[in-house]
Each structure stands twice: as structure tokens, then as C-alpha cells.
Amino acid sequence: MKPFYITTPIYYINAAPHIGHAYTTIAADVLARTLRLQGRPVHLLTGTDEHGLKIEKAASAAKLSPREYADGVSAKFRELWKALDVLPDDFIRTTEPRHEETVRRAFAAMIESGDIYKGRYSGFYCVSDETFWTEKETLSGPGGGKLCPNPDCKRPLERVEEESYFFRLSTYGGKLLSHYESHPEFLAPSSRSSEMKNFVKAGLQDISVSRTKVRWGLPVPGDEAHTVYVWFDALLNYLAAAESKDASLWPPDVHVVGKEIYRFHAVVWPAMLMALGRELPGKVFAHGWWTVEGEKMSKSKGNFVDPLAVTGEFGVDAFRFFLFREMPFGQDGDFSLASMKRRYNADLANDLGNLVNRGCDMAARYLGGAIPEALPDGPLLDRAKFMAAGAAASAAIERLEFGAALHDLWTAIGGLNGWLNEKAPWTVAKTDPPKAAAVISELLWALRAIGCWIAPFMPGTSARIHERIGVPKAPWPRTPDEARPVSAGAVKKGEPLFPRKA
Ligand code: ME8
């Protein structure tokens, strides 16, 4: 069976990783974990984007050679994924021979086919975005200078006048539009598709794919005065990684990217693949952006949030949870320590943590710590409805609707809390101990399922819940039967999973 191939963007290494980077990669990891729990083979790719002027400048500011600089920052990204419980199957660097070889071959093949030709570029270049702009597209700045039209950038642009290779993007408009039509799931979320379609319908220009002024890059095959434009280079990482591991991985099932790089992934990249005669990815999904305390994160404001600072205070799982609970995937949202704390206390300490604690404490007290072999006759809980929440969450994750998945799960957790208060086994125990025991064992059964369902978002917490209720390893239950209680598990009382934050 072909592994489900998921990619994140490869990250620029001109700055230390921040919560925006963590967002894309954790999203991909949540999807990967969900599919793995269902027993499907998955291949998750991430990596670092190491060529281009931006990196050359960052290296020189750090007084290092680009390669030394790249080695250091790329390693930081790898360590970050480990610290955030992200499990990539492959990590590609654009300075690796396997990547460089693919770029060289692709460039040469496209020169050969006529999809790349030599011309002269005259226009503007944004070093920060590594993006070319025509004069018409730019904004006017002070003193007649031109500014980057990306609303999140607006930095001064460099005027570029040079010989350049061009990719014949203009010839792919019709083919792209018919692909969008025949594959309605390709552009996602659907709210972003009209923007891409309109951009293509307005007419595509050929794009410059080489630079003569950038030395830190791959030489154009046969013409070393030019280096390959960093985006042409970077996009090919998805193909290079697949070809070097297992050719049957191709095509990717989903590229998860941020909205600001959607055009590269939804227009330029599929056109490049068409030129190369390769199959297109199944889906290109654009997520929204985080601001911090209402402000865009930027070097000038110095307000980048280091994910490790957040996890140091709240734990890895609370951070992974917050990212997807707080804003729907695909929309923009705001990060603040105050909202993180609010969610932590309400959803994790109160709703989930207390429920687990109550279940384990009561099991210790009324069941002697043992999980009963069989479920009570009941049903005391609407089991079908409860199980439907897990199935709905899993289906939502497959649609990359992570917020909806957590909403379903927390509705089920809220429902369990309400049900428990209504059944009040601590009171019933005084008059009808078997009935109280039945409610508690039903609760443990439900906690086992909750422990499974939260695993993609909160792998550590999932394991701790299962450990506490004496289920060392649990598969993903899709039906009540699969979620049957294990025999003779020992329930443990323990510390709160999420101690309240003052
Ligand atoms: O674009 N909120 O790399 P990158 C949410 N090298 N997501 C954010 C964010 C924020 N504030 N800031 C960044 C590149 N991201 C290229 C990709 S792929 C062939 C080449 C996300 O390091 C952003 O949306 O600038 C993107 O998905 C990812 O971080 C990488 O950004």
C-alpha cells in the first residue's frame, strides 16, 4: 500500500524557529499520527530551505560561512521537532546531494523541453520573501522607492536588471484551471480556492528562475554564471526526498503550507510538475497566520515567540492542543500567554484533568483499583453517541479540520462530566454499591477511548491516561467493541495531569 505522503514546507534558516513554524509541522504530525493509529502507512517529510540571498545575508551577519551557518540552524529545527513530539520520517536539507541532484536534473530537463528559456529580467525583488514583483504590482515607498506588496512584508524592494532563465508558467494556465475543476479537493480549504483560480484566470506570466547576483545557490546546469532561484530549488525538495527514499511515495497526498506561500504551492509547483510530466499532489492545504498579542511577529518588534518557552511553562501537549483548539485550521488567530492559560485551566485542568482524576480516585476507592472484566449491562451512557464523537474527530482530522476535531472531543468530555455529575456514584455508593461500581467502570471505559482519541494532539497525555487506568497500550477504538475494557488493569491514583495555573 502506498504510504500516505504528507509534507510541511522546508523552513528558512535565517532565523530561529518560532510558533508559526511549529504550527505547520505539528499540524502535519497530528494528521500523520491519526493515520498511523488507524494502521495506515504514512510518510511525513519536513526539512530546511538553505539557499538564497536571505541565508547568505544571515550567515554573513553571524560571521559564518553559509554552510556552517546552515548546519547550526538546521540542527536547531531537528531538535525542535524532537522536543515538540513531532515524528518526521524524513528531514531534507536543500544542501544535501540528493536534493541538489534532483534540482539539476529537473532544470536541465526543462531547458531541454523548452519549458525553461533564457531571457532578461527587469523588475523588483524582495529579499525577505525571496519573491519577484513587476513594477505594476509594487507599492510606492518614500523617495520614489518601491515596496513589497505582500501586506505582511512591505519592505523596500531591490531593482533587478539581469539576464535570467524563465519558466514558461504562462502556458500552464489552462491546464491548471482544468486540474482545479476536475480535482475539487486539490485546493483547500475551499475558501482559498477562488483566490487561486482568479489569479490563474487573470493570466500567468513566465517567472524568473535564476539569479546572477546570488552566489549561495545551485549553479544552473551548463551556465554557472547563474544560480537557481531559491523557490524553484526549494519546491523540488518534495520530489527529491521521495525519489531518494522510495519512488512509490509519489505523489504527495497533501502539502500543508501557510497561506502566504500558497501561490507557490498551488500554481507554480503544479505547473512545474506538469512540465516534468509528474503526477500532481492530491491536495494543497493553506493554513492561517498567528499574530502575537494582536501584533504580527517581526524582527523589528522582537516579538517572536519561541515554542520552547511556551512548552517550558505549559508542557508540550498543552501547546500542541492550544494551537488547534484556539483557532480553526485555515483561519488567522492570535496567540497570547493569557489565552493559553485560559484554555489550559478550562479545557485541560478542569474538563479533562479533573475527569481523569475523578475516575481514577473513584476506581481506587470503590472498585479497589481494578478495572472490571466486562462492561456493566447498562448502557448507562449513550455509548453509540459517545463513540460517534471519536469517529467524527478522526474524520475531521483527515479533512484537516483540527479545530472541529477538538471541538467534538471536548463536547464528548463535557458530556461525560455532566453525565457523571448526574449519576453521582459517590452518593449512590452509600445505598447501591453495585450501581456506583457500574457507573465508574463505564467511566473508565470512556476514559480509555478519550485517551486514544486525543493521542494525535497530545501523545504524552494519552500515554499518561492509559497508564493511570491500567491500559498500557491501546489501539484507536472505532467501535464500542474495539474499545472493550482490558482485563485486570490496575487503576492508579496520581498527580493531576494538568495542575491549575494561578
Ligand atoms: O516560507 N503563523 O519558509 P518559512 C502561522 N522556505 N504560520 C507561520 C507564521 C505565523 N505567524 N510564520 C511562519 C518558507 N509560518 C519557505 C518554504 S517550501 C518549498 C519553502 C509558517 O520558514 C508559514 O506559513 O518562512 C510556512 O508554512 C512555514 O511557517 C515556513 O515558513
Coordinates of C-alpha atoms and ligand atoms in Angstrom, one line a residue:
M1 CA 0.0 0.0 0.0
K2 CA 1.4 3.4 -1.0
P3 CA 2.3 5.3 2.2
F4 CA 0.2 8.5 2.7
Y5 CA 2.8 11.1 1.9
I6 CA 2.5 14.3 3.9
T7 CA 4.8 17.3 3.6
T8 CA 5.4 20.5 5.5
P9 CA 7.3 23.4 3.9
I10 CA 11.0 23.3 4.4
Y11 CA 11.9 26.1 6.7
Y12 CA 14.1 29.1 6.0
I13 CA 17.0 29.1 8.3
N14 CA 17.6 32.8 8.5
A15 CA 16.0 33.0 12.0
A16 CA 15.4 30.8 15.0
P17 CA 12.1 28.7 14.8
H18 CA 9.0 30.4 16.3
I19 CA 5.4 29.3 17.0
G20 CA 4.4 29.9 13.3
H21 CA 6.9 27.2 12.2
A22 CA 5.8 24.9 14.9
Y23 CA 2.2 25.3 13.8
T24 CA 2.6 23.9 10.2
T25 CA 4.7 21.0 11.4
I26 CA 2.6 20.0 14.4
A27 CA -0.5 20.0 12.1
A28 CA 1.2 17.6 9.7
D29 CA 2.3 15.5 12.7
V30 CA -1.3 15.3 14.1
L31 CA -2.5 14.1 10.7
A32 CA 0.3 11.6 10.4
R33 CA -0.3 10.2 13.9
T34 CA -4.0 9.9 13.2
L35 CA -3.4 7.8 10.1
R36 CA -0.7 5.7 11.8
L37 CA -3.1 4.9 14.7
Q38 CA -5.5 3.6 12.1
G39 CA -2.8 1.3 10.8
R40 CA -2.2 3.2 7.6
P41 CA 1.4 3.6 6.4
V42 CA 2.4 7.2 6.5
H43 CA 5.5 9.2 5.4
L44 CA 6.0 12.6 6.9
L45 CA 8.6 14.9 5.4
T46 CA 10.0 18.2 6.7
G47 CA 13.3 19.9 6.4
T48 CA 15.2 23.1 5.9
D49 CA 15.5 25.6 2.9
E50 CA 19.1 26.7 2.9
H51 CA 19.9 28.5 -0.3
G52 CA 19.4 32.1 -1.4
L53 CA 20.2 35.7 -0.6
K54 CA 18.4 35.8 2.7
I55 CA 20.5 32.9 4.1
E56 CA 23.7 34.4 2.6
K57 CA 23.0 37.7 4.4
A58 CA 22.0 35.9 7.7
A59 CA 25.3 33.9 7.6
S60 CA 27.4 36.9 6.9
A61 CA 25.7 38.8 9.8
A62 CA 26.6 35.8 12.1
K63 CA 30.2 35.9 10.7
L64 CA 29.9 32.3 9.4
S65 CA 30.1 30.7 6.1
P66 CA 26.6 29.9 4.7
R67 CA 27.3 26.2 5.2
E68 CA 28.4 26.5 8.8
Y69 CA 25.5 28.7 9.5
A70 CA 23.1 26.3 7.8
D71 CA 24.4 23.3 9.8
G72 CA 23.8 25.1 13.0
V73 CA 20.2 26.4 12.3
S74 CA 19.1 23.2 10.6
A75 CA 20.1 21.2 13.6
K76 CA 18.0 23.5 15.8
F77 CA 14.9 22.7 13.7
R78 CA 15.6 19.0 14.1
E79 CA 15.9 19.3 17.8
L80 CA 12.8 21.4 18.0
W81 CA 10.7 18.7 16.3
K82 CA 12.0 16.2 18.8
A83 CA 11.2 18.5 21.7
L84 CA 7.7 19.0 20.3
D85 CA 7.0 15.3 19.8
V86 CA 6.9 15.6 16.1
L87 CA 7.9 12.4 14.4
P88 CA 9.1 13.1 10.8
D89 CA 10.0 10.1 8.7
D90 CA 12.5 12.2 6.7
F91 CA 14.2 15.5 7.1
I92 CA 15.6 17.0 3.9
R93 CA 18.1 19.8 3.6
T94 CA 18.4 21.6 0.3
T95 CA 22.2 21.5 0.6
E96 CA 22.2 17.7 0.5
P97 CA 23.4 16.0 -2.6
R98 CA 20.1 14.0 -3.1
H99 CA 18.3 17.3 -3.3
E100 CA 20.8 19.1 -5.5
E101 CA 20.9 16.3 -7.9
T102 CA 17.1 16.4 -8.4
V103 CA 17.1 20.2 -8.9
R104 CA 19.9 19.9 -11.5
R105 CA 18.1 17.1 -13.4
A106 CA 14.8 19.0 -13.3
F107 CA 16.3 22.2 -14.5
A108 CA 18.2 20.5 -17.3
A109 CA 15.1 18.5 -18.4
M110 CA 13.0 21.7 -18.5
I111 CA 15.7 23.5 -20.6
E112 CA 15.6 20.5 -22.9
S113 CA 11.8 20.5 -23.2
G114 CA 11.7 24.3 -23.8
D115 CA 9.8 24.9 -20.5
I116 CA 12.8 27.0 -19.4
Y117 CA 14.4 29.6 -21.7
K118 CA 17.0 32.3 -21.3
G119 CA 15.8 36.0 -21.4
R120 CA 16.3 39.2 -19.5
Y121 CA 14.6 40.1 -16.2
S122 CA 13.8 43.6 -15.4
G123 CA 11.7 44.2 -12.2
F124 CA 11.8 44.1 -8.5
Y125 CA 12.9 41.5 -5.9
C126 CA 12.0 41.2 -2.2
V127 CA 14.9 39.6 -0.4
S128 CA 12.8 38.9 2.7
D129 CA 10.1 37.0 0.7
E130 CA 12.6 35.8 -2.0
T131 CA 9.9 36.9 -4.5
F132 CA 10.0 38.7 -7.8
W133 CA 7.5 41.5 -8.4
T134 CA 6.6 43.5 -11.5
E135 CA 6.6 47.3 -11.2
K136 CA 2.8 47.3 -11.5
E137 CA 2.5 45.0 -8.5
T138 CA 4.7 47.1 -6.2
L139 CA 3.7 49.7 -3.7
S140 CA 5.2 53.2 -3.8
G141 CA 7.6 54.0 -0.9
P142 CA 9.3 57.1 0.4
G143 CA 11.6 58.9 -2.1
G144 CA 10.2 57.1 -5.1
G145 CA 11.4 53.7 -3.8
K146 CA 9.2 50.6 -4.3
L147 CA 7.9 48.4 -1.5
C148 CA 6.9 44.7 -1.4
P149 CA 3.2 44.4 -2.0
N150 CA 2.8 41.5 0.5
P151 CA 0.7 43.1 3.2
D152 CA 2.8 41.2 5.8
C153 CA 6.1 42.5 4.4
K154 CA 6.1 45.9 2.8
R155 CA 9.9 46.1 2.9
P156 CA 11.9 48.1 0.3
L157 CA 12.5 46.1 -2.9
E158 CA 15.7 45.7 -4.9
R159 CA 15.5 46.7 -8.6
V160 CA 16.8 43.8 -10.6
E161 CA 18.1 44.1 -14.2
E162 CA 19.8 40.9 -15.3
E163 CA 20.0 38.1 -17.7
S164 CA 17.8 35.3 -16.4
Y165 CA 16.3 31.9 -17.1
F166 CA 12.5 31.9 -17.2
F167 CA 10.0 29.1 -16.6
R168 CA 7.1 29.2 -19.1
L169 CA 4.4 29.4 -16.4
S170 CA 2.2 31.4 -18.9
T171 CA 1.5 28.2 -20.9
Y172 CA 0.1 26.3 -18.0
G173 CA -2.9 28.4 -17.0
G174 CA -5.5 26.4 -18.9
K175 CA -4.1 23.1 -17.7
L176 CA -4.1 24.3 -14.1
L177 CA -7.7 25.5 -14.3
S178 CA -8.9 22.2 -15.7
H179 CA -7.0 20.4 -13.0
Y180 CA -8.7 22.5 -10.3
E181 CA -12.0 21.8 -12.0
S182 CA -11.6 18.1 -12.2
H183 CA -10.0 17.8 -8.7
P184 CA -12.1 19.9 -6.4
E185 CA -10.3 18.6 -3.4
F186 CA -6.9 19.9 -4.7
L187 CA -7.2 23.5 -3.4
A188 CA -8.1 23.5 0.3
P189 CA -9.7 24.9 2.3
S190 CA -12.3 25.6 -0.3
S191 CA -12.4 29.3 0.9
R192 CA -9.0 29.8 -0.6
S193 CA -9.7 28.2 -4.0
S194 CA -11.4 31.1 -5.7
E195 CA -8.4 33.3 -4.9
M196 CA -6.1 30.9 -6.8
K197 CA -8.5 30.3 -9.7
N198 CA -8.9 34.1 -10.2
F199 CA -5.1 34.6 -10.1
V200 CA -4.7 32.0 -12.8
K201 CA -7.7 33.2 -14.8
A202 CA -6.2 36.8 -14.8
G203 CA -3.3 35.3 -16.9
L204 CA 0.0 33.9 -15.8
Q205 CA 3.4 35.5 -16.6
D206 CA 6.5 33.5 -17.1
I207 CA 8.6 33.6 -14.0
S208 CA 12.3 34.2 -13.5
V209 CA 14.0 31.1 -12.1
S210 CA 17.7 32.1 -11.9
R211 CA 19.8 34.9 -10.4
T212 CA 23.2 36.2 -11.4
K213 CA 23.7 38.1 -8.2
V214 CA 23.2 35.3 -5.7
R215 CA 26.2 33.1 -5.1
W216 CA 24.8 30.8 -2.4
G217 CA 22.7 28.6 -4.6
L218 CA 22.8 25.8 -7.1
P219 CA 24.6 26.7 -10.4
V220 CA 22.3 26.4 -13.4
P221 CA 23.4 23.3 -15.3
G222 CA 25.7 24.4 -18.1
D223 CA 25.7 28.1 -17.2
E224 CA 27.4 28.7 -13.9
A225 CA 27.0 32.5 -14.1
H226 CA 23.5 31.8 -12.8
T227 CA 22.2 30.2 -9.7
V228 CA 18.8 28.6 -9.5
Y229 CA 16.1 30.8 -7.9
V230 CA 15.5 29.6 -4.4
W231 CA 11.8 28.9 -4.8
F232 CA 12.4 26.7 -7.9
D233 CA 15.1 24.9 -5.9
A234 CA 13.0 24.6 -2.7
L235 CA 9.8 23.2 -4.2
L236 CA 11.7 20.3 -5.7
N237 CA 12.5 19.1 -2.2
Y238 CA 9.3 17.1 -2.1
L239 CA 10.3 15.2 -5.2
A240 CA 13.9 14.8 -4.2
A241 CA 13.0 13.3 -0.8
A242 CA 10.5 10.9 -2.3
E243 CA 12.9 9.7 -5.1
S244 CA 15.8 9.2 -2.6
K245 CA 13.6 7.1 -0.3
D246 CA 11.0 5.2 -2.2
A247 CA 9.8 6.2 -5.6
S248 CA 6.4 4.7 -4.9
L249 CA 5.8 7.6 -2.4
W250 CA 5.0 9.9 -5.3
P251 CA 2.7 11.8 -5.5
P252 CA 2.3 13.5 -2.1
D253 CA -1.2 13.1 -0.7
V254 CA -1.1 16.5 1.0
H255 CA 1.2 19.5 1.2
V256 CA 0.4 21.5 4.4
V257 CA 1.6 25.1 4.0
G258 CA 0.9 28.6 5.3
K259 CA -1.4 30.9 3.3
E260 CA 1.5 33.3 2.3
I261 CA 3.2 30.6 0.3
Y262 CA 0.0 29.1 -1.2
R263 CA 0.5 30.6 -4.7
F264 CA 3.9 28.9 -5.0
H265 CA 2.4 25.6 -4.0
A266 CA -1.0 25.8 -5.7
V267 CA 0.1 27.4 -9.0
V268 CA 3.9 27.4 -9.6
W269 CA 4.6 23.9 -8.2
P270 CA 1.8 22.0 -10.1
A271 CA 2.9 23.7 -13.3
M272 CA 6.5 22.6 -12.7
L273 CA 5.3 19.1 -12.2
M274 CA 3.2 19.2 -15.3
A275 CA 6.4 20.4 -17.2
L276 CA 8.2 17.4 -15.7
G277 CA 5.5 15.0 -16.6
R278 CA 4.9 14.1 -13.0
E279 CA 1.7 13.3 -11.2
L280 CA 0.3 16.2 -9.1
P281 CA -0.2 16.1 -5.3
G282 CA -3.7 15.2 -4.0
K283 CA -4.2 18.3 -2.0
V284 CA -2.5 21.6 -1.2
F285 CA -3.8 23.0 2.1
A286 CA -3.2 26.6 3.3
H287 CA -3.5 27.4 7.0
G288 CA -3.8 30.9 8.5
W289 CA -1.4 33.0 10.5
W290 CA -0.8 33.7 14.1
T291 CA -0.3 37.1 15.5
V292 CA 1.1 37.6 19.0
E293 CA -0.8 39.8 21.4
G294 CA -2.5 41.4 18.4
E295 CA 0.7 42.1 16.5
K296 CA 2.4 40.5 13.6
M297 CA 5.6 38.7 14.7
S298 CA 8.6 40.5 13.3
K299 CA 12.3 41.1 13.8
S300 CA 11.8 44.8 14.3
K301 CA 9.2 44.2 17.1
G302 CA 11.3 41.4 18.5
N303 CA 8.2 39.6 19.4
F304 CA 8.9 36.1 18.0
V305 CA 7.5 33.5 20.4
D306 CA 9.9 30.6 21.0
P307 CA 7.8 27.4 21.2
L308 CA 10.2 26.0 23.8
A309 CA 9.4 29.0 26.1
V310 CA 5.7 28.1 25.9
T311 CA 6.3 24.4 26.4
G312 CA 8.6 25.1 29.3
E313 CA 5.7 26.8 31.1
F314 CA 2.7 24.8 30.0
G315 CA 4.1 21.5 28.6
V316 CA 4.4 20.2 25.1
D317 CA 0.9 18.7 25.0
A318 CA -0.9 21.8 26.2
F319 CA 0.9 23.8 23.5
R320 CA 0.0 21.3 20.7
F321 CA -3.6 21.3 22.0
F322 CA -3.8 25.1 22.2
L323 CA -2.7 25.7 18.6
F324 CA -5.6 23.7 17.2
R325 CA -8.2 24.4 19.9
E326 CA -7.9 28.1 19.7
M327 CA -8.4 28.8 16.0
P328 CA -9.9 26.8 13.1
F329 CA -7.1 25.5 10.8
G330 CA -7.3 27.7 7.8
Q331 CA -8.1 30.9 9.6
D332 CA -6.0 33.5 11.4
G333 CA -5.8 33.8 15.1
D334 CA -4.0 35.5 18.0
F335 CA -1.5 33.9 20.4
S336 CA -1.1 35.2 24.0
L337 CA 0.0 33.7 27.2
A338 CA -3.3 34.9 28.8
S339 CA -5.4 32.9 26.3
M340 CA -3.0 29.9 26.6
K341 CA -3.5 30.0 30.3
R342 CA -7.3 30.3 30.0
R343 CA -7.5 27.3 27.7
Y344 CA -5.1 25.4 29.9
N345 CA -7.1 25.9 33.0
A346 CA -10.6 25.5 31.5
D347 CA -10.1 22.7 28.9
L348 CA -7.2 20.8 30.3
A349 CA -7.0 21.3 34.1
N350 CA -10.8 21.4 34.6
D351 CA -12.5 19.4 31.8
L352 CA -10.0 16.7 31.0
G353 CA -7.7 16.6 34.0
N354 CA -10.4 16.6 36.6
L355 CA -12.4 13.9 34.8
V356 CA -9.4 11.6 34.7
N357 CA -8.6 12.3 38.4
R358 CA -12.1 11.7 39.5
G359 CA -12.3 8.5 37.5
C360 CA -9.1 7.1 39.0
D361 CA -9.8 8.3 42.5
M362 CA -13.2 6.7 42.5
A363 CA -11.9 3.5 40.9
A364 CA -9.3 3.3 43.7
R365 CA -11.9 4.0 46.3
Y366 CA -15.0 2.0 45.1
L367 CA -13.5 -0.7 42.8
G368 CA -10.4 -1.5 44.8
G369 CA -8.3 -0.1 41.8
A370 CA -9.3 -2.9 39.4
I371 CA -11.0 -2.4 36.1
P372 CA -13.8 -4.9 35.8
E373 CA -13.6 -7.6 33.1
A374 CA -16.9 -6.7 31.4
L375 CA -18.8 -3.6 30.9
P376 CA -22.0 -3.3 33.0
D377 CA -25.2 -4.3 31.3
G378 CA -26.3 -0.7 31.0
P379 CA -26.0 1.0 28.9
L380 CA -25.5 3.7 31.5
L381 CA -24.1 6.1 28.9
D382 CA -25.3 6.6 25.4
R383 CA -22.4 4.6 24.0
A384 CA -23.2 4.9 20.4
K385 CA -23.3 8.7 20.6
F386 CA -20.1 8.8 22.6
M387 CA -18.3 6.6 20.1
A388 CA -19.5 8.8 17.3
A389 CA -17.5 11.7 18.7
G390 CA -14.3 9.7 18.2
A391 CA -15.2 8.8 14.7
A392 CA -16.2 12.4 13.9
A393 CA -12.9 13.7 15.3
S394 CA -10.9 11.3 13.3
A395 CA -12.8 12.1 10.1
A396 CA -12.4 15.9 10.8
I397 CA -8.6 15.4 11.2
E398 CA -8.5 13.7 7.9
R399 CA -10.1 16.8 6.4
L400 CA -7.5 18.8 8.3
E401 CA -10.3 20.4 10.4
F402 CA -8.3 20.1 13.6
G403 CA -10.4 22.6 15.5
A404 CA -13.5 20.8 14.6
A405 CA -11.9 17.5 15.9
L406 CA -11.1 19.1 19.2
H407 CA -14.5 20.6 19.4
D408 CA -16.1 17.2 19.0
L409 CA -13.8 15.6 21.6
W410 CA -14.3 18.4 24.2
T411 CA -18.0 18.2 23.7
A412 CA -17.8 14.5 24.5
I413 CA -15.6 15.2 27.5
G414 CA -18.1 17.9 28.7
G415 CA -20.9 15.4 28.2
L416 CA -19.1 12.8 30.3
N417 CA -18.5 15.3 33.1
G418 CA -22.2 16.2 33.0
W419 CA -23.2 12.6 32.9
L420 CA -21.0 11.8 35.9
N421 CA -22.5 14.6 38.0
E422 CA -25.9 13.4 37.2
K423 CA -25.1 9.8 38.1
A424 CA -23.2 10.9 41.2
P425 CA -21.7 7.5 42.0
W426 CA -20.2 8.9 45.2
T427 CA -23.7 9.4 46.6
V428 CA -25.2 6.2 45.0
A429 CA -22.3 4.2 46.6
K430 CA -23.9 4.8 50.0
T431 CA -27.1 3.0 49.1
D432 CA -26.4 0.9 46.0
P433 CA -22.6 0.0 45.7
P434 CA -23.0 -2.3 42.6
K435 CA -24.7 0.6 40.7
A436 CA -22.0 3.0 41.7
A437 CA -19.4 0.5 40.6
A438 CA -21.1 0.1 37.2
V439 CA -21.0 3.9 36.6
I440 CA -17.4 4.1 37.5
S441 CA -16.4 1.2 35.2
E442 CA -18.4 2.7 32.4
L443 CA -16.4 6.0 33.0
L444 CA -13.1 4.1 32.9
W445 CA -14.2 2.6 29.6
A446 CA -15.0 6.0 28.2
L447 CA -11.6 7.4 29.5
R448 CA -9.8 4.7 27.6
A449 CA -11.4 5.9 24.4
I450 CA -10.7 9.5 25.2
G451 CA -7.1 8.6 25.8
C452 CA -6.9 7.1 22.3
W453 CA -8.7 10.0 20.6
I454 CA -6.5 12.7 22.0
A455 CA -3.3 10.8 21.2
P456 CA -2.6 12.6 17.8
F457 CA -2.7 16.0 19.5
M458 CA -1.4 15.0 23.0
P459 CA 0.7 11.9 22.7
G460 CA 2.2 12.2 26.2
T461 CA -1.1 12.8 27.9
S462 CA -2.7 9.9 26.1
A463 CA 0.0 7.6 27.4
R464 CA -0.4 9.0 30.9
I465 CA -4.1 8.5 30.9
H466 CA -3.7 4.9 29.7
E467 CA -1.1 4.3 32.3
R468 CA -3.3 5.6 35.0
I469 CA -6.2 3.4 34.1
G470 CA -4.1 0.4 33.6
V471 CA -4.2 0.1 29.8
P472 CA -0.5 0.2 28.8
K473 CA -1.1 0.2 25.1
A474 CA -4.4 0.9 23.4
P475 CA -5.3 0.9 19.7
W476 CA -7.6 3.5 18.3
P477 CA -11.1 2.3 19.0
R478 CA -13.6 3.0 16.3
T479 CA -16.4 0.8 17.6
P480 CA -17.6 0.1 21.1
D481 CA -16.4 -3.5 20.7
E482 CA -12.8 -2.3 19.9
A483 CA -12.9 -0.2 23.0
R484 CA -13.8 -3.0 25.3
P485 CA -12.1 -2.8 28.7
V486 CA -9.0 -4.7 29.3
S487 CA -9.0 -7.3 32.0
A488 CA -7.4 -6.9 35.3
G489 CA -5.9 -3.5 34.8
A490 CA -4.8 -1.7 37.9
V491 CA -6.0 1.9 38.2
K492 CA -3.6 4.3 39.9
K493 CA -4.3 7.4 41.8
G494 CA -1.8 10.1 40.9
E495 CA -0.8 13.7 40.4
P496 CA -3.2 15.9 38.4
L497 CA -2.4 15.7 34.7
F498 CA -2.6 19.5 34.4
P499 CA -2.0 21.3 37.7
R500 CA -4.0 24.6 37.6
K501 CA -2.1 27.7 36.7
A502 CA -2.6 30.7 39.0
Ligands
ME8_1 O1 8.2 30.0 3.5 N1 1.7 32.0 11.7 O2 9.7 29.1 4.9 P1 9.4 29.9 6.3 C1 1.5 30.8 11.1 N2 11.2 28.3 3.0 N3 2.4 30.2 10.3 C2 3.5 30.8 10.1 C3 3.8 32.1 10.7 C4 2.8 32.6 11.5 N4 3.0 33.8 12.1 N5 5.1 32.4 10.3 C5 5.5 31.4 9.5 C6 9.2 29.3 3.7 N6 4.6 30.5 9.4 C7 9.9 28.6 2.6 C8 9.0 27.4 2.2 S1 8.6 25.2 0.8 C9 9.1 24.6 -0.6 C10 9.6 26.6 1.1 C11 4.7 29.2 8.6 O3 10.4 29.4 7.3 C12 4.5 29.6 7.1 O4 3.1 29.8 6.8 O5 9.3 31.3 6.1 C13 5.0 28.4 6.4 O6 4.1 27.4 6.3 C14 6.1 27.9 7.4 O7 6.0 28.6 8.6 C15 7.5 28.1 6.8 O8 7.9 29.4 6.7

